[in-house]
Amino acid sequence: MTAVSLGLPEVPATLAVRRKSRQIQVGSVAVGGDAPVSVQSMTTTRTSDIGATLQQIAELTASGCQIVRVACPTQDDADALPVIARKSQIPVIADIHFQPKYVFAAIEAGCAAVRVNPGNIKKFDDQVKEIAKAAKDHGTPIRIGVNAGSLDRRLLQKYGKATPEALAESALWEASLFEEHDFRDIKISVKHNDPVVMVEAYRRLAEQCDYPLHLGVTEAGPAFQGTVKSAVAFGALLSQGIGDTIRVSLSAPPVEEIKVGIQILESLNLRRRGLEIVSCPSCGRAQVDVYKLAEEVTAGLTGMEVPLRVAVMGCVVNGPGEAREADLGVASGNGKGQIFVKGEVIKTVPESKIVETLIEEAMKIAEQMEKDGIASGEPAVVVS
């Protein structure tokens, strides 16, 4: 009789083939082409406060951030860029609005890329030639970042508001100005606070150009609302192969943006999964406190750096099946828990011993995974 494996199933392929885009190099991070979708954020400190900015960049780096953007609204901020760009462990992008002189300052400072918003930079079109030459001479990519709230007045007059057509046309028009000077080291974003408008704008861009696309829902809102908006919009686009780098915009600490971004990519199999806690939502069938159990297991395993799926289930209906499909799991009921490892029941323990047993077995599996060379980057924790 042939044995049937009941362990962790093969992870399905991604939902769509990635859109073919040209690839640019943002410092050490490739964006576009066949490069993995990267996650980025933006500092909330005053860039002129070099110590505070570098401290926040270090925190973002530790959370898994791959590219960081810093604001540059003043000369003091521009003066700080050389030190920040040199000392940051991840590529630094300077975010420029209003004053074109800071674009040149950022390029000279050695920033990995420069973001410009053509809609609010004075006489931007007249300075494209000089910007393109400076960027080309230094090998600095340019991100054309179009925002609904600062759309070029000519497009507002034409369309009446920031429609998907207006956002896409604005970005492509500005890109064409760079192309006239043989500069194509470009990535594009067209952000809007409405996920439906944003998704349609990116779809139009994807059809009309091969530049890498930076996804974002601008002014997405507080953590909960912003997470939902970003997950919906990014999921819609990434599931169609559209998107090369993402930034989740939340009214929350930047590290929270990275956590959400990483989880979105992991959920779509666009990033290798780390620690994943699968737990039931609880119902009248549950015979244990699933919420408490899941929280305690999550706390005990947070920081584990191997791709490990742990199922914490509270009843005998779905519990055994879910537990079998995980690397490690427990199906609880009647004051005890059946512990599963790779689909097999290895022991039954009292309810009071479930958490410590799961942590102990997880450590054993993690140790073996590390010996076998199976590891991942910063883990993401999911309680669902």
GROMACS .gro file of C-alpha atoms in nm:
model
  384
    1MET     CA    1   0.000   0.000   0.000
    2THR     CA    2   0.141   0.340  -0.098
    3ALA     CA    3   0.196   0.581   0.189
    4VAL     CA    4   0.019   0.915   0.160
    5SER     CA    5   0.196   1.220   0.301
    6LEU     CA    6  -0.030   1.433   0.517
    7GLY     CA    7   0.233   1.697   0.585
    8LEU     CA    8   0.263   2.056   0.462
    9PRO     CA    9   0.128   2.074   0.106
   10GLU     CA   10   0.323   2.223  -0.180
   11VAL     CA   11   0.275   2.600  -0.193
   12PRO     CA   12   0.073   2.681  -0.507
   13ALA     CA   13   0.220   2.895  -0.779
   14THR     CA   14   0.155   3.268  -0.786
   15LEU     CA   15  -0.176   3.378  -0.933
   16ALA     CA   16  -0.031   3.535  -1.246
   17VAL     CA   17   0.288   3.568  -1.445
   18ARG     CA   18   0.469   3.891  -1.361
   19ARG     CA   19   0.426   4.172  -1.609
   20LYS     CA   20   0.736   4.215  -1.823
   21SER     CA   21   0.902   4.540  -1.719
   22ARG     CA   22   1.244   4.687  -1.762
   23GLN     CA   23   1.471   4.659  -1.459
   24ILE     CA   24   1.637   4.944  -1.275
   25GLN     CA   25   1.887   4.935  -0.992
   26VAL     CA   26   1.800   5.129  -0.677
   27GLY     CA   27   2.127   5.101  -0.491
   28SER     CA   28   2.169   4.734  -0.405
   29VAL     CA   29   1.804   4.651  -0.482
   30ALA     CA   30   1.691   4.556  -0.832
   31VAL     CA   31   1.341   4.677  -0.916
   32GLY     CA   32   1.142   4.538  -1.207
   33GLY     CA   33   1.225   4.264  -1.453
   34ASP     CA   34   1.251   3.932  -1.275
   35ALA     CA   35   1.354   4.086  -0.941
   36PRO     CA   36   1.133   4.001  -0.641
   37VAL     CA   37   0.874   4.261  -0.543
   38SER     CA   38   1.045   4.481  -0.283
   39VAL     CA   39   0.899   4.651   0.024
   40GLN     CA   40   0.971   5.008   0.119
   41SER     CA   41   0.866   5.278   0.361
   42MET     CA   42   0.938   5.641   0.443
   43THR     CA   43   1.088   5.799   0.752
   44THR     CA   44   0.875   6.030   0.966
   45THR     CA   45   1.167   6.217   1.121
   46ARG     CA   46   1.302   6.550   1.005
   47THR     CA   47   1.574   6.448   0.763
   48SER     CA   48   1.794   6.727   0.895
   49ASP     CA   49   1.801   6.537   1.227
   50ILE     CA   50   2.057   6.288   1.103
   51GLY     CA   51   2.073   6.080   1.421
   52ALA     CA   52   1.697   6.034   1.451
   53THR     CA   53   1.662   5.958   1.081
   54LEU     CA   54   1.938   5.697   1.082
   55GLN     CA   55   1.787   5.541   1.396
   56GLN     CA   56   1.450   5.506   1.225
   57ILE     CA   57   1.614   5.367   0.912
   58ALA     CA   58   1.789   5.108   1.131
   59GLU     CA   59   1.454   5.008   1.283
   60LEU     CA   60   1.299   4.979   0.938
   61THR     CA   61   1.593   4.772   0.815
   62ALA     CA   62   1.553   4.533   1.107
   63SER     CA   63   1.183   4.492   1.026
   64GLY     CA   64   1.256   4.385   0.667
   65CYS     CA   65   1.239   4.716   0.481
   66GLN     CA   66   1.447   4.705   0.162
   67ILE     CA   67   1.431   5.066   0.039
   68VAL     CA   68   1.367   5.380   0.244
   69ARG     CA   69   1.254   5.725   0.135
   70VAL     CA   70   1.337   6.048   0.318
   71ALA     CA   71   1.170   6.386   0.275
   72CYS     CA   72   1.374   6.680   0.154
   73PRO     CA   73   1.169   7.001   0.183
   74THR     CA   74   1.449   7.231   0.308
   75GLN     CA   75   1.815   7.311   0.251
   76ASP     CA   76   1.901   7.164   0.593
   77ASP     CA   77   1.744   6.836   0.479
   78ALA     CA   78   1.941   6.845   0.155
   79ASP     CA   79   2.262   6.907   0.350
   80ALA     CA   80   2.196   6.594   0.559
   81LEU     CA   81   2.151   6.363   0.259
   82PRO     CA   82   2.520   6.275   0.197
   83VAL     CA   83   2.567   6.138   0.550
   84ILE     CA   84   2.234   5.956   0.555
   85ALA     CA   85   2.289   5.800   0.213
   86ARG     CA   86   2.636   5.684   0.313
   87LYS     CA   87   2.547   5.543   0.655
   88SER     CA   88   2.212   5.379   0.576
   89GLN     CA   89   2.224   5.000   0.542
   90ILE     CA   90   1.954   5.009   0.275
   91PRO     CA   91   1.915   5.229  -0.035
   92VAL     CA   92   1.791   5.582   0.036
   93ILE     CA   93   1.554   5.765  -0.199
   94ALA     CA   94   1.520   6.143  -0.166
   95ASP     CA   95   1.162   6.269  -0.188
   96ILE     CA   96   1.153   6.605  -0.366
   97HIS     CA   97   0.865   6.850  -0.399
   98PHE     CA   98   0.843   7.213  -0.506
   99GLN     CA   99   1.215   7.300  -0.531
  100PRO     CA  100   1.402   7.147  -0.827
  101LYS     CA  101   1.739   7.246  -0.678
  102TYR     CA  102   1.700   6.968  -0.423
  103VAL     CA  103   1.677   6.711  -0.704
  104PHE     CA  104   2.032   6.800  -0.805
  105ALA     CA  105   2.143   6.807  -0.440
  106ALA     CA  106   2.007   6.456  -0.384
  107ILE     CA  107   2.179   6.323  -0.694
  108GLU     CA  108   2.509   6.481  -0.587
  109ALA     CA  109   2.461   6.342  -0.235
  110GLY     CA  110   2.470   5.986  -0.366
  111CYS     CA  111   2.109   5.893  -0.301
  112ALA     CA  112   2.012   5.561  -0.458
  113ALA     CA  113   1.722   5.728  -0.642
  114VAL     CA  114   1.519   6.047  -0.644
  115ARG     CA  115   1.140   6.073  -0.634
  116VAL     CA  116   0.996   6.375  -0.810
  117ASN     CA  117   0.635   6.486  -0.830
  118PRO     CA  118   0.616   6.681  -1.156
  119GLY     CA  119   0.278   6.826  -1.064
  120ASN     CA  120   0.418   7.043  -0.789
  121ILE     CA  121   0.777   7.118  -0.895
  122LYS     CA  122   0.815   7.467  -1.034
  123LYS     CA  123   0.855   7.466  -1.413
  124PHE     CA  124   0.949   7.097  -1.400
  125ASP     CA  125   0.915   7.039  -1.774
  126ASP     CA  126   1.172   7.308  -1.844
  127GLN     CA  127   1.433   7.135  -1.627
  128VAL     CA  128   1.397   6.777  -1.741
  129LYS     CA  129   1.703   6.799  -1.967
  130GLU     CA  130   1.931   6.906  -1.680
  131ILE     CA  131   1.781   6.654  -1.437
  132ALA     CA  132   1.817   6.372  -1.692
  133LYS     CA  133   2.181   6.460  -1.757
  134ALA     CA  134   2.270   6.477  -1.386
  135ALA     CA  135   2.088   6.150  -1.313
  136LYS     CA  136   2.250   5.975  -1.607
  137ASP     CA  137   2.598   6.099  -1.512
  138HIS     CA  138   2.556   5.961  -1.158
  139GLY     CA  139   2.359   5.648  -1.250
  140THR     CA  140   2.066   5.766  -1.038
  141PRO     CA  141   1.716   5.635  -1.121
  142ILE     CA  142   1.421   5.873  -1.114
  143ARG     CA  143   1.080   5.783  -0.977
  144ILE     CA  144   0.802   5.981  -1.136
  145GLY     CA  145   0.551   5.996  -0.853
  146VAL     CA  146   0.209   6.129  -0.953
  147ASN     CA  147  -0.037   6.192  -0.670
  148ALA     CA  148  -0.408   6.262  -0.695
  149GLY     CA  149  -0.372   6.556  -0.456
  150SER     CA  150  -0.102   6.729  -0.660
  151LEU     CA  151  -0.188   6.648  -1.019
  152ASP     CA  152  -0.056   6.879  -1.290
  153ARG     CA  153  -0.306   7.162  -1.335
  154ARG     CA  154  -0.320   7.098  -1.710
  155LEU     CA  155  -0.453   6.747  -1.649
  156LEU     CA  156  -0.699   6.874  -1.390
  157GLN     CA  157  -0.835   7.119  -1.644
  158LYS     CA  158  -0.864   6.845  -1.905
  159TYR     CA  159  -1.029   6.577  -1.689
  160GLY     CA  160  -1.187   6.783  -1.411
  161LYS     CA  161  -1.042   6.563  -1.135
  162ALA     CA  162  -0.781   6.296  -1.069
  163THR     CA  163  -0.929   6.017  -1.279
  164PRO     CA  164  -0.735   5.699  -1.368
  165GLU     CA  165  -0.690   5.842  -1.717
  166ALA     CA  166  -0.550   6.168  -1.580
  167LEU     CA  167  -0.305   5.994  -1.345
  168ALA     CA  168  -0.174   5.760  -1.613
  169GLU     CA  169  -0.150   6.034  -1.876
  170SER     CA  170   0.042   6.260  -1.639
  171ALA     CA  171   0.300   5.993  -1.560
  172LEU     CA  172   0.347   5.887  -1.921
  173TRP     CA  173   0.378   6.249  -2.036
  174GLU     CA  174   0.656   6.318  -1.785
  175ALA     CA  175   0.830   5.991  -1.874
  176SER     CA  176   0.821   6.092  -2.241
  177LEU     CA  177   1.005   6.415  -2.157
  178PHE     CA  178   1.289   6.210  -2.006
  179GLU     CA  179   1.283   5.975  -2.304
  180GLU     CA  180   1.348   6.274  -2.531
  181HIS     CA  181   1.684   6.304  -2.357
  182ASP     CA  182   1.751   5.929  -2.380
  183PHE     CA  183   1.686   5.871  -2.011
  184ARG     CA  184   1.480   5.564  -1.923
  185ASP     CA  185   1.612   5.472  -1.579
  186ILE     CA  186   1.263   5.538  -1.446
  187LYS     CA  187   0.998   5.385  -1.225
  188ILE     CA  188   0.647   5.520  -1.196
  189SER     CA  189   0.377   5.553  -0.931
  190VAL     CA  190   0.023   5.691  -0.968
  191LYS     CA  191  -0.123   5.706  -0.618
  192HIS     CA  192  -0.479   5.778  -0.513
  193ASN     CA  193  -0.664   5.737  -0.184
  194ASP     CA  194  -0.941   5.541  -0.356
  195PRO     CA  195  -0.825   5.183  -0.425
  196VAL     CA  196  -1.060   5.149  -0.725
  197VAL     CA  197  -0.921   5.459  -0.897
  198MET     CA  198  -0.567   5.358  -0.807
  199VAL     CA  199  -0.604   5.005  -0.944
  200GLU     CA  200  -0.748   5.126  -1.273
  201ALA     CA  201  -0.470   5.386  -1.312
  202TYR     CA  202  -0.200   5.122  -1.268
  203ARG     CA  203  -0.374   4.885  -1.508
  204ARG     CA  204  -0.368   5.158  -1.772
  205LEU     CA  205   0.001   5.223  -1.706
  206ALA     CA  206   0.084   4.854  -1.726
  207GLU     CA  207  -0.073   4.837  -2.072
  208GLN     CA  208   0.103   5.146  -2.204
  209CYS     CA  209   0.461   5.124  -2.081
  210ASP     CA  210   0.727   4.879  -1.964
  211TYR     CA  211   0.858   5.086  -1.674
  212PRO     CA  212   0.866   4.922  -1.329
  213LEU     CA  213   0.572   5.029  -1.115
  214HIS     CA  214   0.578   5.140  -0.752
  215LEU     CA  215   0.241   5.056  -0.595
  216GLY     CA  216   0.081   5.269  -0.330
  217VAL     CA  217  -0.254   5.387  -0.197
  218THR     CA  218  -0.181   5.740  -0.082
  219GLU     CA  219  -0.331   5.877   0.239
  220ALA     CA  220  -0.469   5.529   0.307
  221GLY     CA  221  -0.560   5.624   0.664
  222PRO     CA  222  -0.517   5.479   1.015
  223ALA     CA  223  -0.366   5.134   1.058
  224PHE     CA  224  -0.681   4.924   1.021
  225GLN     CA  225  -0.840   5.116   0.733
  226GLY     CA  226  -0.508   5.166   0.556
  227THR     CA  227  -0.418   4.800   0.584
  228VAL     CA  228  -0.749   4.695   0.430
  229LYS     CA  229  -0.725   4.951   0.147
  230SER     CA  230  -0.367   4.856   0.068
  231ALA     CA  231  -0.432   4.482   0.084
  232VAL     CA  232  -0.731   4.514  -0.150
  233ALA     CA  233  -0.553   4.737  -0.402
  234PHE     CA  234  -0.219   4.557  -0.398
  235GLY     CA  235  -0.387   4.219  -0.407
  236ALA     CA  236  -0.591   4.317  -0.713
  237LEU     CA  237  -0.281   4.432  -0.901
  238LEU     CA  238  -0.019   4.184  -0.781
  239SER     CA  239  -0.256   3.894  -0.848
  240GLN     CA  240  -0.249   4.009  -1.212
  241GLY     CA  241   0.130   4.034  -1.217
  242ILE     CA  242   0.133   4.415  -1.192
  243GLY     CA  243   0.372   4.581  -0.945
  244ASP     CA  244   0.746   4.575  -0.878
  245THR     CA  245   0.785   4.750  -0.543
  246ILE     CA  246   0.528   4.849  -0.279
  247ARG     CA  247   0.482   5.103  -0.004
  248VAL     CA  248   0.193   5.069   0.240
  249SER     CA  249   0.098   5.420   0.357
  250LEU     CA  250  -0.041   5.418   0.711
  251SER     CA  251  -0.104   5.679   0.978
  252ALA     CA  252   0.110   5.462   1.202
  253PRO     CA  253   0.481   5.403   1.278
  254PRO     CA  254   0.671   5.315   0.957
  255VAL     CA  255   0.765   4.971   1.089
  256GLU     CA  256   0.394   4.883   1.081
  257GLU     CA  257   0.392   4.962   0.708
  258ILE     CA  258   0.667   4.707   0.654
  259LYS     CA  259   0.486   4.438   0.852
  260VAL     CA  260   0.174   4.484   0.641
  261GLY     CA  261   0.368   4.499   0.315
  262ILE     CA  262   0.560   4.181   0.388
  263GLN     CA  263   0.244   4.001   0.488
  264ILE     CA  264   0.069   4.102   0.165
  265LEU     CA  265   0.356   3.963  -0.040
  266GLU     CA  266   0.373   3.642   0.164
  267SER     CA  267  -0.001   3.591   0.131
  268LEU     CA  268   0.032   3.604  -0.249
  269ASN     CA  269   0.338   3.377  -0.249
  270LEU     CA  270   0.548   3.664  -0.381
  271ARG     CA  271   0.779   3.637  -0.082
  272ARG     CA  272   0.891   3.329   0.102
  273ARG     CA  273   0.679   3.279   0.408
  274GLY     CA  274   0.832   3.290   0.754
  275LEU     CA  275   0.653   3.194   1.074
  276GLU     CA  276   0.280   3.154   1.013
  277ILE     CA  277   0.028   3.088   1.287
  278VAL     CA  278  -0.293   2.934   1.153
  279SER     CA  279  -0.563   2.960   1.418
  280CYS     CA  280  -0.940   2.924   1.407
  281PRO     CA  281  -1.164   3.226   1.476
  282SER     CA  282  -1.339   3.030   1.754
  283CYS     CA  283  -1.706   2.941   1.773
  284GLY     CA  284  -1.953   2.761   1.995
  285ARG     CA  285  -1.776   2.430   1.923
  286ALA     CA  286  -1.446   2.546   2.075
  287GLN     CA  287  -1.358   2.373   2.399
  288VAL     CA  288  -1.051   2.586   2.475
  289ASP     CA  289  -0.975   2.958   2.479
  290VAL     CA  290  -0.842   2.978   2.122
  291TYR     CA  291  -0.764   3.350   2.143
  292LYS     CA  292  -0.542   3.308   2.446
  293LEU     CA  293  -0.380   2.994   2.308
  294ALA     CA  294  -0.297   3.160   1.975
  295GLU     CA  295  -0.157   3.471   2.145
  296GLU     CA  296   0.065   3.268   2.377
  297VAL     CA  297   0.198   3.050   2.095
  298THR     CA  298   0.260   3.356   1.878
  299ALA     CA  299   0.446   3.531   2.159
  300GLY     CA  300   0.654   3.222   2.226
  301LEU     CA  301   0.757   3.177   1.862
  302THR     CA  302   0.797   3.537   1.745
  303GLY     CA  303   1.150   3.589   1.620
  304MET     CA  304   1.185   3.242   1.472
  305GLU     CA  305   1.364   3.277   1.138
  306VAL     CA  306   1.255   2.967   0.951
  307PRO     CA  307   0.944   2.915   0.735
  308LEU     CA  308   0.722   2.734   0.982
  309ARG     CA  309   0.345   2.689   0.976
  310VAL     CA  310   0.186   2.624   1.315
  311ALA     CA  311  -0.185   2.541   1.347
  312VAL     CA  312  -0.366   2.623   1.670
  313MET     CA  313  -0.715   2.475   1.650
  314GLY     CA  314  -0.989   2.472   1.911
  315CYS     CA  315  -1.222   2.184   1.821
  316VAL     CA  316  -1.243   1.844   1.656
  317VAL     CA  317  -1.431   1.959   1.341
  318ASN     CA  318  -1.159   2.136   1.142
  319GLY     CA  319  -0.882   2.095   1.396
  320PRO     CA  320  -0.727   1.762   1.299
  321GLY     CA  321  -0.730   1.841   0.928
  322GLU     CA  322  -0.571   2.184   0.969
  323ALA     CA  323  -0.317   2.051   1.217
  324ARG     CA  324  -0.213   1.775   0.977
  325GLU     CA  325  -0.150   2.023   0.697
  326ALA     CA  326   0.085   2.234   0.909
  327ASP     CA  327   0.445   2.164   1.006
  328LEU     CA  328   0.325   2.159   1.362
  329GLY     CA  329  -0.020   2.180   1.511
  330VAL     CA  330  -0.261   2.112   1.790
  331ALA     CA  331  -0.624   2.001   1.779
  332SER     CA  332  -0.774   2.083   2.120
  333GLY     CA  333  -1.077   1.952   2.303
  334ASN     CA  334  -1.197   1.793   2.627
  335GLY     CA  335  -0.916   1.952   2.827
  336LYS     CA  336  -0.635   1.814   2.615
  337GLY     CA  337  -0.461   1.862   2.286
  338GLN     CA  338  -0.336   1.628   2.016
  339ILE     CA  339   0.004   1.745   1.893
  340PHE     CA  340   0.077   1.689   1.524
  341VAL     CA  341   0.421   1.707   1.360
  342LYS     CA  342   0.433   1.679   0.980
  343GLY     CA  343   0.086   1.528   0.973
  344GLU     CA  344   0.141   1.266   1.241
  345VAL     CA  345   0.007   1.267   1.598
  346ILE     CA  346   0.314   1.245   1.821
  347LYS     CA  347   0.150   1.289   2.162
  348THR     CA  348  -0.154   1.404   2.354
  349VAL     CA  349  -0.101   1.653   2.634
  350PRO     CA  350  -0.318   1.827   2.895
  351GLU     CA  351  -0.450   2.169   2.798
  352SER     CA  352  -0.210   2.333   3.046
  353LYS     CA  353   0.087   2.184   2.855
  354ILE     CA  354  -0.018   2.272   2.500
  355VAL     CA  355   0.175   2.598   2.464
  356GLU     CA  356   0.504   2.475   2.609
  357THR     CA  357   0.481   2.154   2.405
  358LEU     CA  358   0.420   2.344   2.080
  359ILE     CA  359   0.712   2.578   2.148
  360GLU     CA  360   0.939   2.287   2.237
  361GLU     CA  361   0.848   2.096   1.919
  362ALA     CA  362   0.878   2.412   1.708
  363MET     CA  363   1.233   2.464   1.834
  364LYS     CA  364   1.320   2.107   1.734
  365ILE     CA  365   1.177   2.155   1.384
  366ALA     CA  366   1.349   2.493   1.346
  367GLU     CA  367   1.682   2.346   1.451
  368GLN     CA  368   1.648   2.069   1.193
  369MET     CA  369   1.544   2.319   0.923
  370GLU     CA  370   1.853   2.527   0.995
  371LYS     CA  371   2.072   2.218   0.974
  372ASP     CA  372   1.909   2.137   0.641
  373GLY     CA  373   1.973   2.490   0.517
  374ILE     CA  374   1.606   2.591   0.512
  375ALA     CA  375   1.575   2.947   0.637
  376SER     CA  376   1.408   3.274   0.551
  377GLY     CA  377   1.449   3.639   0.627
  378GLU     CA  378   1.245   3.828   0.885
  379PRO     CA  379   0.942   3.615   0.973
  380ALA     CA  380   0.585   3.733   0.943
  381VAL     CA  381   0.325   3.625   1.198
  382VAL     CA  382  -0.035   3.570   1.096
  383VAL     CA  383  -0.327   3.496   1.328
  384SER     CA  384  -0.629   3.432   1.113
   0.00000   0.00000   0.00000
